[in-house]
Short mmCIF file of C-alpha atoms in Angstrom, two decimals:
data_model
loop_
_atom_site.label_atom_id
_atom_site.label_comp_id
_atom_site.label_asym_id
_atom_site.label_seq_id
_atom_site.Cartn_x
_atom_site.Cartn_y
_atom_site.Cartn_z
CA MET A 20 0.00 0.00 0.00
CA SER A 21 2.79 2.47 0.80
CA GLY A 22 4.12 1.90 -2.72
CA ASP A 23 0.81 3.13 -4.06
CA TYR A 24 1.15 6.41 -2.20
CA LEU A 25 4.70 6.69 -3.58
CA SER A 26 3.36 6.42 -7.13
CA LEU A 27 0.75 9.07 -6.30
CA LEU A 28 3.52 11.35 -5.09
CA LEU A 29 5.46 10.73 -8.30
CA LEU A 30 2.32 11.53 -10.33
CA PHE A 31 1.78 14.78 -8.38
CA GLY A 32 5.37 15.72 -9.17
CA VAL A 33 4.97 15.02 -12.88
CA SER A 34 1.65 16.88 -13.02
CA ILE A 35 2.86 19.98 -11.18
CA VAL A 36 6.09 20.18 -13.19
CA ASN A 37 4.03 19.80 -16.36
CA ALA A 38 1.62 22.57 -15.36
CA ILE A 39 4.37 25.02 -14.41
CA GLY A 40 6.51 23.99 -17.39
CA MET A 41 3.77 24.70 -19.91
CA VAL A 42 3.08 28.18 -18.58
CA VAL A 43 6.78 29.08 -18.20
CA ALA A 44 7.74 27.71 -21.65
CA SER A 45 5.07 29.80 -23.33
CA HIS A 46 6.18 32.84 -21.29
CA ILE A 47 9.75 32.43 -22.60
CA LEU A 48 8.84 31.64 -26.20
CA ASN A 49 6.04 34.05 -26.99
CA PRO A 50 6.47 37.58 -28.25
CA ARG A 51 5.26 40.46 -26.09
CA ARG A 52 4.24 43.75 -27.65
CA ASP A 53 1.94 45.30 -25.10
CA THR A 54 -0.12 48.36 -25.90
CA PRO A 55 -2.48 50.15 -23.49
CA GLN A 56 -5.45 49.00 -25.58
CA LYS A 57 -4.33 45.37 -25.40
CA LEU A 58 -3.96 45.53 -21.64
CA MET A 59 -7.47 46.84 -21.10
CA PRO A 60 -9.99 44.35 -19.66
CA TYR A 61 -12.15 43.05 -22.50
CA GLU A 62 -15.63 44.48 -22.50
CA SER A 63 -16.77 43.87 -26.05
CA GLY A 64 -14.45 46.60 -27.34
CA MET A 65 -15.82 49.36 -25.12
CA ILE A 66 -13.79 51.19 -22.51
CA PRO A 67 -14.56 49.39 -19.23
CA LEU A 68 -17.20 51.08 -17.12
CA GLY A 69 -17.30 51.00 -13.33
CA THR A 70 -15.56 48.51 -11.09
CA THR A 71 -15.57 44.72 -11.23
CA ARG A 72 -15.32 44.40 -7.48
CA ALA A 73 -18.95 45.35 -7.11
CA ARG A 74 -21.56 43.61 -4.97
CA PHE A 75 -23.14 40.50 -6.42
CA SER A 76 -26.38 38.63 -5.80
CA VAL A 77 -26.85 37.11 -2.35
CA LYS A 78 -28.23 34.00 -4.08
CA PHE A 79 -24.71 32.70 -4.67
CA TYR A 80 -24.09 32.92 -0.94
CA MET A 81 -27.27 30.94 -0.27
CA VAL A 82 -26.10 28.24 -2.65
CA ALA A 83 -22.74 28.06 -0.89
CA ILE A 84 -24.41 27.59 2.51
CA SER A 85 -26.82 24.95 1.22
CA PHE A 86 -23.88 23.19 -0.41
CA ILE A 87 -22.00 22.95 2.87
CA VAL A 88 -25.04 21.46 4.63
CA PHE A 89 -25.84 18.85 1.99
CA ASP A 90 -22.27 17.97 1.10
CA LEU A 91 -21.60 17.32 4.77
CA GLU A 92 -24.66 15.09 4.75
CA THR A 93 -23.13 13.11 1.87
CA ILE A 94 -19.89 12.75 3.82
CA PHE A 95 -21.86 11.43 6.82
CA LEU A 96 -23.69 8.95 4.60
CA ILE A 97 -20.53 7.45 3.04
CA PRO A 98 -19.22 5.50 6.10
CA TRP A 99 -22.71 4.15 6.75
CA ALA A 100 -23.19 3.18 3.08
CA VAL A 101 -19.94 1.19 3.06
CA GLN A 102 -20.89 -0.75 6.21
CA MET A 103 -24.64 -0.81 5.63
CA ARG A 104 -25.09 -4.55 5.04
CA GLU A 105 -23.23 -5.41 8.26
CA LEU A 106 -24.99 -2.76 10.39
CA GLY A 107 -28.51 -3.82 9.44
CA TRP A 108 -31.89 -2.30 10.26
CA SER A 109 -31.13 -0.25 13.38
CA ALA A 110 -28.49 1.81 11.56
CA PHE A 111 -30.85 2.12 8.60
CA LEU A 112 -33.55 3.50 10.87
CA ALA A 113 -31.14 5.99 12.42
CA MET A 114 -29.99 7.15 8.99
CA THR A 115 -33.62 7.48 7.86
CA MET A 116 -34.23 9.87 10.76
CA PHE A 117 -31.13 11.84 9.75
CA VAL A 118 -32.19 12.05 6.11
CA ILE A 119 -35.75 13.05 7.07
CA VAL A 120 -34.46 15.91 9.23
CA LEU A 121 -32.38 17.17 6.32
CA ALA A 122 -35.22 16.68 3.86
CA VAL A 123 -37.44 18.81 6.09
CA GLY A 124 -34.66 21.41 6.11
CA LEU A 125 -34.56 21.37 2.32
CA LEU A 126 -38.33 21.68 2.16
CA TYR A 127 -38.21 24.66 4.53
CA GLU A 128 -35.56 26.37 2.42
CA TRP A 129 -37.61 25.67 -0.69
CA LYS A 130 -40.84 27.08 0.78
CA LYS A 131 -39.00 30.15 2.11
CA GLY A 132 -37.80 30.83 -1.41
CA GLY A 133 -34.14 30.12 -0.77
CA LEU A 134 -33.89 28.13 -3.98
CA GLU A 135 -35.58 30.66 -6.28
CA TRP A 136 -33.67 32.63 -8.91
CA ASP A 137 -35.94 35.44 -9.99
CA MET B 29 0.69 -22.04 -10.99
CA GLU B 30 0.84 -19.53 -8.15
CA PHE B 31 0.78 -15.82 -8.94
CA GLN B 32 2.55 -13.36 -6.64
CA PRO B 33 2.36 -9.56 -6.71
CA ILE B 34 5.40 -7.86 -8.15
CA SER B 35 7.99 -6.78 -5.58
CA GLY B 36 11.47 -5.33 -5.10
CA ILE B 37 13.27 -3.31 -7.75
CA TRP B 38 10.83 -4.44 -10.46
CA ALA B 39 7.93 -2.95 -8.53
CA ILE B 40 9.63 0.45 -8.71
CA VAL B 41 10.24 0.01 -12.45
CA ALA B 42 6.61 -0.98 -12.97
CA MET B 43 5.45 1.99 -10.88
CA SER B 44 7.50 4.51 -12.87
CA LEU B 45 6.33 3.02 -16.15
CA LYS B 46 2.70 3.14 -15.06
CA VAL B 47 2.90 6.76 -13.87
CA THR B 48 4.63 8.09 -16.99
CA GLY B 49 2.56 5.85 -19.26
CA MET B 50 -0.75 6.94 -17.74
CA PHE B 51 0.22 10.61 -17.85
CA THR B 52 1.31 10.43 -21.48
CA VAL B 53 -1.74 8.48 -22.60
CA LEU B 54 -4.05 10.84 -20.72
CA MET B 55 -2.47 13.91 -22.37
CA LEU B 56 -2.76 12.23 -25.78
CA VAL B 57 -6.39 11.26 -25.18
CA VAL B 58 -7.14 14.83 -24.09
CA ALA B 59 -5.44 16.21 -27.21
CA TYR B 60 -7.32 13.87 -29.51
CA THR B 61 -10.62 14.47 -27.72
CA THR B 62 -10.31 18.12 -28.75
CA LEU B 63 -9.86 16.94 -32.34
CA ALA B 64 -12.69 14.41 -32.00
CA GLU B 65 -14.95 17.14 -30.65
CA ARG B 66 -14.27 19.34 -33.69
CA ARG B 67 -14.58 16.49 -36.18
CA VAL B 68 -17.74 15.03 -34.65
CA SER B 69 -19.28 18.51 -34.33
CA ALA B 70 -18.51 19.06 -38.00
CA TRP B 71 -19.98 15.68 -38.89
CA ILE B 72 -23.17 16.37 -36.97
CA GLN B 73 -23.51 19.77 -38.62
CA ASP B 74 -22.77 18.37 -42.09
CA ARG B 75 -19.47 20.18 -42.69
CA HIS B 76 -15.83 19.07 -42.91
CA GLY B 77 -14.07 20.23 -39.75
CA PRO B 78 -10.25 20.44 -39.48
CA ASN B 79 -8.87 18.05 -42.11
CA ARG B 80 -5.80 19.83 -43.48
CA VAL B 81 -3.00 19.12 -40.97
CA GLY B 82 -1.89 15.55 -41.61
CA PRO B 83 -4.17 12.73 -42.81
CA PHE B 84 -7.78 13.43 -41.73
CA GLY B 85 -6.45 16.31 -39.64
CA LEU B 86 -4.76 13.90 -37.23
CA LEU B 87 -1.84 16.26 -36.55
CA GLN B 88 -4.18 19.15 -35.69
CA PRO B 89 -3.78 18.83 -31.87
CA ILE B 90 0.02 19.05 -32.22
CA ALA B 91 -0.29 22.12 -34.44
CA ASP B 92 -2.70 23.65 -31.92
CA GLY B 93 -0.27 22.99 -29.08
CA LEU B 94 2.66 24.57 -30.92
CA LYS B 95 0.53 27.54 -31.88
CA SER B 96 -0.63 28.24 -28.34
CA LEU B 97 2.98 27.94 -27.16
CA LEU B 98 4.21 30.58 -29.60
CA LYS B 99 1.31 33.06 -29.54
CA GLU B 100 1.49 36.33 -27.69
CA GLU B 101 -0.29 36.33 -24.36
CA THR B 102 -1.57 39.34 -22.49
CA VAL B 103 -2.11 39.94 -18.80
CA PRO B 104 -4.65 42.71 -18.28
CA ALA B 105 -3.14 45.76 -16.59
CA THR B 106 -5.76 45.67 -13.85
CA ALA B 107 -5.47 41.92 -13.15
CA SER B 108 -4.01 40.44 -9.96
CA ARG B 109 -0.91 39.04 -11.63
CA VAL B 110 0.03 36.27 -9.16
CA PHE B 111 -3.42 34.71 -9.03
CA PHE B 112 -3.92 35.28 -12.74
CA VAL B 113 -0.87 33.10 -13.48
CA LEU B 114 -1.68 30.62 -10.72
CA ALA B 115 -5.27 29.88 -11.80
CA PRO B 116 -4.58 27.88 -15.01
CA MET B 117 -2.03 25.75 -13.17
CA LEU B 118 -4.58 25.10 -10.41
CA VAL B 119 -7.03 23.84 -13.01
CA LEU B 120 -4.50 21.82 -14.98
CA ALA B 121 -2.58 19.97 -12.25
CA PRO B 122 -5.48 18.26 -10.36
CA ALA B 123 -7.30 17.39 -13.59
CA LEU B 124 -4.50 15.04 -14.62
CA VAL B 125 -3.94 13.24 -11.30
CA THR B 126 -7.56 12.17 -10.62
CA PHE B 127 -7.23 9.27 -13.04
CA ALA B 128 -4.64 7.55 -10.81
CA VAL B 129 -7.13 5.47 -8.79
CA ILE B 130 -9.10 4.11 -11.75
CA PRO B 131 -8.14 0.52 -12.76
CA PHE B 132 -7.86 0.28 -16.53
CA ALA B 133 -7.25 -3.43 -17.29
CA ALA B 134 -7.01 -6.90 -15.80
CA PRO B 135 -3.76 -7.61 -13.85
CA LEU B 136 -0.80 -8.32 -16.13
CA PRO B 137 1.44 -11.34 -15.37
CA THR B 138 5.16 -10.74 -15.89
CA PRO B 139 8.14 -12.99 -15.09
CA ALA B 140 8.80 -10.84 -12.01
CA GLY B 141 5.22 -11.02 -10.70
CA VAL B 142 1.72 -9.77 -11.38
CA VAL B 143 1.36 -6.04 -12.11
CA ASP B 144 -1.97 -4.41 -11.22
CA MET B 145 -3.18 -2.20 -14.05
CA ILE B 146 -3.87 0.80 -11.82
CA VAL B 147 -1.50 3.61 -10.91
CA ALA B 148 -2.33 3.83 -7.20
CA ASP B 149 -4.64 1.28 -5.56
CA ILE B 150 -5.11 3.38 -2.42
CA PRO B 151 -7.76 2.38 0.14
CA ILE B 152 -9.60 5.73 -0.09
CA GLY B 153 -10.39 5.23 -3.80
CA ILE B 154 -13.53 7.16 -4.64
CA LEU B 155 -12.96 9.77 -1.90
CA TYR B 156 -9.71 10.71 -3.64
CA VAL B 157 -11.63 11.21 -6.88
CA LEU B 158 -14.22 13.41 -5.15
CA ALA B 159 -11.53 15.48 -3.43
CA PHE B 160 -9.44 16.14 -6.51
CA SER B 161 -12.26 16.67 -8.97
CA SER B 162 -13.72 19.40 -6.75
CA LEU B 163 -10.37 21.24 -6.67
CA ALA B 164 -11.21 22.49 -10.16
CA VAL B 165 -13.60 25.03 -8.62
CA TYR B 166 -10.67 26.92 -7.06
CA GLY B 167 -8.93 27.47 -10.39
CA VAL B 168 -12.14 28.64 -12.02
CA VAL B 169 -13.04 31.10 -9.25
CA LEU B 170 -9.49 32.41 -8.94
CA GLY B 171 -9.15 32.82 -12.72
CA GLY B 172 -12.41 34.71 -13.00
CA TRP B 173 -11.72 36.92 -10.01
CA ALA B 174 -8.08 37.70 -10.82
CA SER B 175 -8.92 38.72 -14.40
CA ASN B 176 -10.72 41.79 -13.07
CA ASN B 177 -13.15 41.53 -15.94
CA LYS B 178 -16.91 41.62 -15.43
CA TYR B 179 -17.69 38.78 -17.80
CA ALA B 180 -14.97 36.61 -16.29
CA PHE B 181 -16.18 37.38 -12.79
CA LEU B 182 -19.81 36.55 -13.59
CA GLY B 183 -18.72 33.37 -15.37
CA ALA B 184 -16.66 32.29 -12.36
CA LEU B 185 -19.55 32.97 -9.97
CA ARG B 186 -21.99 31.01 -12.08
CA ALA B 187 -19.54 28.17 -12.62
CA SER B 188 -18.73 27.80 -8.94
CA ALA B 189 -22.37 27.88 -7.83
CA GLN B 190 -23.30 25.33 -10.48
CA MET B 191 -20.39 23.03 -9.70
CA VAL B 192 -21.05 22.95 -5.95
CA SER B 193 -24.79 22.40 -6.56
CA TYR B 194 -24.28 19.34 -8.71
CA GLU B 195 -21.52 17.98 -6.52
CA VAL B 196 -24.21 17.23 -3.93
CA ALA B 197 -26.26 15.16 -6.36
CA LEU B 198 -23.08 13.52 -7.66
CA GLY B 199 -22.02 12.47 -4.17
CA LEU B 200 -25.49 11.20 -3.27
CA SER B 201 -25.81 9.07 -6.40
CA LEU B 202 -22.41 7.58 -5.53
CA ILE B 203 -23.75 6.46 -2.14
CA THR B 204 -25.86 3.73 -3.72
CA VAL B 205 -22.79 2.34 -5.52
CA LEU B 206 -20.91 2.22 -2.21
CA MET B 207 -23.85 0.45 -0.57
CA LEU B 208 -23.82 -2.27 -3.17
CA ALA B 209 -20.03 -2.60 -3.41
CA GLY B 210 -19.38 -2.27 0.33
CA ASN B 211 -16.04 -0.58 -0.30
CA VAL B 212 -14.67 2.68 -1.66
CA THR B 213 -11.77 1.33 -3.73
CA LEU B 214 -12.50 1.20 -7.42
CA THR B 215 -10.81 -2.21 -7.83
CA GLU B 216 -13.32 -3.68 -5.40
CA ILE B 217 -16.22 -1.90 -7.10
CA VAL B 218 -15.19 -3.57 -10.38
CA TRP B 219 -14.81 -6.91 -8.56
CA GLN B 220 -18.28 -6.70 -7.01
CA GLN B 221 -19.78 -6.02 -10.43
CA GLN B 222 -18.06 -9.16 -11.70
CA GLN B 223 -19.39 -11.13 -8.73
CA LEU B 224 -22.92 -9.77 -9.11
CA GLY B 225 -22.94 -10.93 -12.71
CA MET B 226 -24.20 -7.59 -13.97
CA TRP B 227 -22.92 -4.05 -14.28
CA PHE B 228 -24.25 -1.54 -11.74
CA ALA B 229 -25.94 0.45 -14.52
CA PHE B 230 -28.84 -2.04 -14.31
CA PRO B 231 -29.46 -2.51 -10.56
CA LEU B 232 -28.73 1.20 -9.98
CA SER B 233 -30.22 2.67 -13.14
CA LEU B 234 -31.55 5.85 -11.54
CA ALA B 235 -28.21 6.54 -9.82
CA PHE B 236 -26.54 6.08 -13.21
CA ILE B 237 -28.83 8.65 -14.80
CA LEU B 238 -28.31 11.14 -11.94
CA PHE B 239 -24.55 10.59 -12.05
CA VAL B 240 -24.34 11.20 -15.80
CA ILE B 241 -26.38 14.42 -15.52
CA SER B 242 -24.21 15.62 -12.60
CA ALA B 243 -21.04 14.76 -14.50
CA PHE B 244 -22.18 16.95 -17.39
CA ALA B 245 -22.81 19.82 -14.97
CA GLU B 246 -19.53 19.26 -13.11
CA THR B 247 -17.49 19.41 -16.31
CA ASN B 248 -19.36 22.53 -17.47
CA ARG B 249 -20.46 20.88 -20.68
CA LEU B 250 -23.59 21.71 -22.64
CA PRO B 251 -26.46 21.74 -21.78
CA PHE B 252 -24.96 23.11 -18.52
CA ASP B 253 -22.18 25.33 -19.87
CA MET B 254 -23.41 28.38 -17.94
CA ALA B 255 -19.81 29.28 -17.10
CA GLU B 256 -18.97 30.08 -20.68
CA ALA B 257 -22.30 30.83 -22.29
CA GLU B 258 -20.88 32.60 -25.35
CA SER B 259 -23.99 34.56 -26.13
CA GLU B 260 -24.07 36.04 -22.62
CA LEU B 261 -20.56 36.06 -21.18
CA ILE B 262 -18.06 36.01 -24.12
CA THR B 263 -16.34 32.85 -22.83
CA GLY B 264 -16.85 33.26 -19.09
CA TYR B 265 -14.05 32.83 -16.60
CA HIS B 266 -11.25 32.52 -19.16
CA THR B 267 -12.21 35.56 -21.22
CA GLU B 268 -8.90 37.31 -20.47
CA TYR B 269 -6.69 34.27 -20.97
CA SER B 270 -4.70 33.74 -24.12
CA ALA B 271 -2.04 31.41 -25.56
CA MET B 272 -0.83 28.63 -23.28
CA LYS B 273 -2.79 29.77 -20.23
CA PHE B 274 -6.00 29.42 -22.22
CA SER B 275 -4.83 25.99 -23.39
CA ALA B 276 -4.20 25.00 -19.78
CA PHE B 277 -7.86 25.74 -18.98
CA MET B 278 -8.95 23.73 -22.01
CA ILE B 279 -6.69 20.76 -21.17
CA GLY B 280 -8.00 20.85 -17.61
CA GLU B 281 -11.59 20.84 -18.82
CA PHE B 282 -11.04 17.98 -21.24
CA GLY B 283 -9.00 16.12 -18.61
CA HIS B 284 -12.00 16.30 -16.31
CA MET B 285 -14.18 15.05 -19.14
CA VAL B 286 -11.93 12.04 -19.77
CA THR B 287 -11.75 11.26 -16.04
CA ALA B 288 -15.52 11.59 -15.65
CA SER B 289 -16.04 9.25 -18.62
CA ALA B 290 -13.64 6.68 -17.17
CA LEU B 291 -15.34 7.01 -13.79
CA MET B 292 -18.82 6.44 -15.24
CA ALA B 293 -17.46 3.41 -17.10
CA THR B 294 -15.87 2.06 -13.90
CA LEU B 295 -18.75 2.67 -11.51
CA PHE B 296 -21.66 1.70 -13.70
CA LEU B 297 -20.41 -0.23 -16.73
CA GLY B 298 -18.05 -2.64 -14.96
CA GLY B 299 -14.78 -0.80 -15.65
CA TRP B 300 -12.43 -3.12 -17.54
CA ASP B 301 -14.77 -6.09 -17.00
CA LEU B 302 -15.95 -7.84 -20.13
CA PRO B 303 -19.03 -10.13 -20.19
CA GLY B 304 -18.31 -13.61 -18.82
CA THR B 305 -16.17 -14.72 -15.90
CA TRP B 306 -12.99 -15.58 -17.87
CA ASP B 307 -11.32 -12.22 -17.11
CA ASN B 308 -12.22 -11.89 -13.41
CA ALA B 309 -9.25 -11.28 -11.11
CA PHE B 310 -8.98 -9.86 -7.59
CA TRP B 311 -6.44 -9.96 -4.77
CA TYR B 312 -7.99 -11.90 -1.89
CA ASP B 313 -5.83 -12.97 1.09
CA GLY B 314 -2.68 -12.63 -1.00
CA GLN B 315 -4.04 -14.78 -3.79
CA LEU B 316 -5.23 -13.65 -7.20
CA ILE B 317 -8.67 -15.26 -7.39
CA LYS B 318 -11.31 -15.60 -10.05
CA GLY B 319 -14.23 -16.25 -7.72
CA PHE B 320 -15.60 -18.62 -5.11
CA ALA B 321 -16.73 -22.20 -5.67
CA ALA B 322 -20.10 -23.34 -4.31
CA ASP B 323 -18.49 -24.63 -1.09
CA GLY B 324 -16.76 -21.32 -0.38
CA THR B 325 -13.25 -22.26 -1.50
CA VAL B 326 -11.42 -19.86 -3.79
CA VAL B 327 -10.94 -20.43 -7.48
CA LEU B 328 -7.59 -19.08 -8.63
CA ALA B 329 -7.49 -16.69 -11.57
CA SER B 330 -5.31 -17.22 -14.59
CA PRO B 331 -4.13 -13.81 -15.80
CA ALA B 332 -2.62 -13.57 -19.28
CA LEU B 333 -1.29 -10.87 -21.58
CA TRP B 334 -4.14 -11.25 -24.06
CA LYS B 335 -6.69 -10.91 -21.28
CA THR B 336 -5.06 -7.67 -20.12
CA LEU B 337 -5.09 -6.32 -23.67
CA ALA B 338 -8.70 -7.37 -24.27
CA THR B 339 -9.93 -5.81 -21.02
CA PHE B 340 -7.96 -2.64 -21.74
CA GLY B 341 -9.72 -2.50 -25.10
CA GLY B 342 -13.06 -2.90 -23.34
CA PHE B 343 -12.25 -0.11 -20.90
CA ALA B 344 -11.14 2.20 -23.72
CA ALA B 345 -14.34 1.45 -25.65
CA LYS B 346 -16.56 2.27 -22.66
CA THR B 347 -14.66 5.49 -21.91
CA GLY B 348 -14.77 6.42 -25.58
CA PHE B 349 -18.51 5.86 -25.62
CA PHE B 350 -19.01 8.39 -22.82
CA LEU B 351 -16.66 10.89 -24.47
CA LEU B 352 -18.72 10.57 -27.66
CA LEU B 353 -21.87 11.05 -25.57
CA PHE B 354 -20.43 14.32 -24.18
CA ILE B 355 -19.89 15.62 -27.72
CA TRP B 356 -23.16 14.25 -29.06
CA ILE B 357 -25.28 15.83 -26.30
CA ARG B 358 -23.59 19.16 -26.99
CA TRP B 359 -25.20 19.30 -30.44
CA THR B 360 -28.49 17.76 -29.35
CA LEU B 361 -29.72 19.78 -26.39
CA PRO B 362 -29.94 23.57 -26.13
CA ARG B 363 -28.47 25.39 -23.14
CA PHE B 364 -30.57 25.74 -19.98
CA ARG B 365 -31.35 29.09 -18.41
CA TYR B 366 -29.40 29.63 -15.22
CA ASP B 367 -32.44 29.46 -12.93
CA GLN B 368 -33.42 26.18 -14.63
CA VAL B 369 -29.96 24.75 -13.97
CA MET B 370 -30.17 25.60 -10.29
CA ALA B 371 -33.78 24.39 -10.02
CA LEU B 372 -32.86 21.07 -11.61
CA GLY B 373 -29.94 20.64 -9.23
CA TRP B 374 -31.66 21.54 -5.96
CA LYS B 375 -35.32 20.75 -6.54
CA VAL B 376 -35.11 17.64 -8.70
CA MET B 377 -31.71 15.94 -8.47
CA LEU B 378 -31.13 16.36 -4.73
CA PRO B 379 -34.53 15.12 -3.43
CA THR B 380 -34.56 12.29 -6.00
CA ALA B 381 -31.06 11.18 -5.04
CA LEU B 382 -31.92 11.27 -1.33
CA ALA B 383 -35.11 9.24 -1.80
CA TYR B 384 -33.30 6.80 -4.06
CA VAL B 385 -30.52 6.24 -1.52
CA MET B 386 -33.08 5.26 1.11
CA LEU B 387 -35.03 3.11 -1.37
CA ILE B 388 -31.94 1.16 -2.44
CA GLY B 389 -30.73 0.89 1.16
CA GLY B 390 -34.07 -0.58 2.24
CA SER B 391 -34.19 -2.93 -0.76
CA ILE B 392 -30.68 -4.26 -0.07
CA LEU B 393 -31.54 -4.93 3.56
CA VAL B 394 -34.81 -6.66 2.61
CA LEU B 395 -32.97 -8.85 0.08
CA ASP B 396 -30.40 -9.77 2.75
CA GLU B 397 -33.20 -10.51 5.20
CA VAL B 398 -34.97 -12.79 2.74
CA GLY B 399 -31.63 -14.48 2.10
CA VAL B 400 -31.19 -13.97 -1.63
CA PRO B 401 -27.59 -15.03 -2.49
CA TRP B 402 -25.21 -12.38 -3.88
CA GLY B 403 -25.44 -13.02 -7.59
CA PHE B 404 -27.60 -12.61 -10.63
CA SER B 405 -30.98 -12.99 -8.87
CA TYR B 406 -29.91 -10.33 -6.32
CA GLY B 407 -29.06 -7.96 -9.15
CA ALA B 408 -32.27 -8.77 -11.01
CA ALA B 409 -34.40 -7.95 -7.96
CA LEU B 410 -32.64 -4.59 -7.52
CA THR B 411 -32.99 -3.95 -11.26
CA ALA B 412 -36.75 -4.34 -10.94
CA VAL B 413 -36.89 -1.84 -8.03
CA SER B 414 -34.66 0.64 -9.88
CA THR B 415 -36.61 0.34 -13.11
CA VAL B 416 -39.80 1.29 -11.30
CA ALA B 417 -38.00 4.24 -9.68
CA THR B 418 -36.51 5.34 -13.01
CA VAL B 419 -39.84 5.13 -14.82
CA GLY B 420 -41.39 7.17 -12.02
CA PHE B 421 -38.60 9.72 -12.23
CA VAL B 422 -38.83 10.12 -15.97
CA PHE B 423 -42.61 10.14 -16.38
CA PHE B 424 -44.17 11.56 -13.25
CA LEU B 425 -41.75 13.76 -11.38
CA ASP B 426 -41.33 16.75 -13.62
CA ARG B 427 -44.27 17.46 -15.82
CA GLY B 428 -43.69 21.17 -16.22
CA ARG B 429 -43.88 21.78 -12.48
CA THR B 430 -40.35 22.50 -11.29
CA ILE B 431 -38.37 23.26 -14.40
CA THR B 432 -40.71 25.02 -16.69
CA GLY B 433 -39.74 26.18 -20.12
CA ALA B 434 -39.65 29.86 -20.93
CA ALA B 435 -42.87 29.64 -22.91
CA ALA B 436 -44.81 27.96 -20.10
CA GLN B 437 -43.61 30.50 -17.51
CA TYR B 438 -44.62 33.33 -19.75
CA ALA B 439 -48.04 31.83 -20.22
CA GLN B 440 -48.53 31.66 -16.45
CA LYS B 441 -47.48 35.21 -15.75
CA VAL B 442 -49.04 37.11 -18.60
CA GLU B 443 -52.24 38.99 -17.87
CA VAL B 444 -54.24 40.24 -20.73
CA LYS B 445 -55.27 43.81 -20.05
CA THR B 446 -57.48 45.69 -22.37
CA ILE B 447 -56.92 49.38 -22.39
CA SER B 448 -60.25 50.98 -22.16
CA GLN B 449 -60.36 54.13 -24.16
CA PRO B 450 -61.76 57.04 -22.16
CA ALA B 451 -64.78 58.26 -23.93
CA SER B 452 -63.83 61.90 -23.63
CA ALA B 453 -60.17 61.55 -24.51
CA GLY B 454 -60.25 64.18 -27.12
CA ASP B 455 -58.00 67.20 -27.25
#
């Protein structure tokens, strides 16, 4: 098993060197003739208006929070899923309770409009 | 004849060969998938596609690579330079290491011992895949934010929200596979499919459908390519990237596509397994076994070079099928609206996956209780349950209720008002 982690380490090395190498090689090889127009952020050929670091919709924040809740749920389900056949009905019942609580949470968020994009 | 795993100096040689070989093949497959995408797109649209560089355009990916290496690249004056340069590397590096835990052929016997056809058979298996495939979000968000461009920023926001939304459904549809396999390593998942006598696509058909849909959303492919909706956001988070940095994003995206295809093939279509039991092989108590006899004793496997080659061919064919599906769907389905994408993820995929996990969990426990032996009849019973669930999902769940088309929504909202003309509106 330790040999397998060694090969993973080797693969990480190859992959990282490859990623850095590609970007650096192109940086060395390519021509650079910058002009102020070229260095302007692209906004369909217009001169950029306003700032990019503006506020954005709170909906994205809602999605992030919901993601944390339900992804954590998935992580909790994985150890049970692997051992499910050995653990039997009592563990199944406990997990059903857990899933129902989260399903009610999802339903609440849905009814409160947390999943709407209008 | 007793087979032993490879050890000593030859194990290190085999390891190095597997790592470099896998990396090279993956890069080549990615390069030729870009060509295949252009050729198949052209074929579907009844035009020629790139066919000038080499025979049938086969040298086109190499020409593309050289071109992107030698083209001028710009870094916007307002960009955050460090993160701007870091982002493509953050997308590229994890995309090419995820493949390491996927077994790609039956074990290969050599004079020095048996070599497993997998780069790293680590005990965390599928968790490693989940961890590294979700690292892609960082590169996308960082790239979009560091560009300091409004289109790039909006693209990155959309992409990240979409990717995290579908990751939930992806993880939940995986749960059923873990229930049935009882382990997270992909070698054991392949082995359990061989033992069950059928690929998991049948007993877990609804999970298969959910997983494929989530994989499309995770890789930002049409019909979910909200991150780079050309008609709205130029090209989304990599609007400001040019030359090799742009190529790095593209290679990362296609690398994820190839890995997702291989993963779907492994989890649901038996991986390298071919029909029949002649190719089955698994390490059990230090012995390479083919299966168990009726009295519980092990039957030893007989690995051979031709079996390894045949199973590798099978694996390549299954992965290729999914890659073709990715390209095919792109020219079949139109793009969703963003609110439809999010509604599908949270209101359809997530509740369905949750209910399906509990349904399959209950069914497995009932089957164990009744005492059905692990084998074809077990799989057939689960197939029946899943087919009912799938038919329900397809025909009853979403009849214009959750994800409504633009036309239907308009029809609900519109109110016909007649403007009554005031009688004395003269001037």
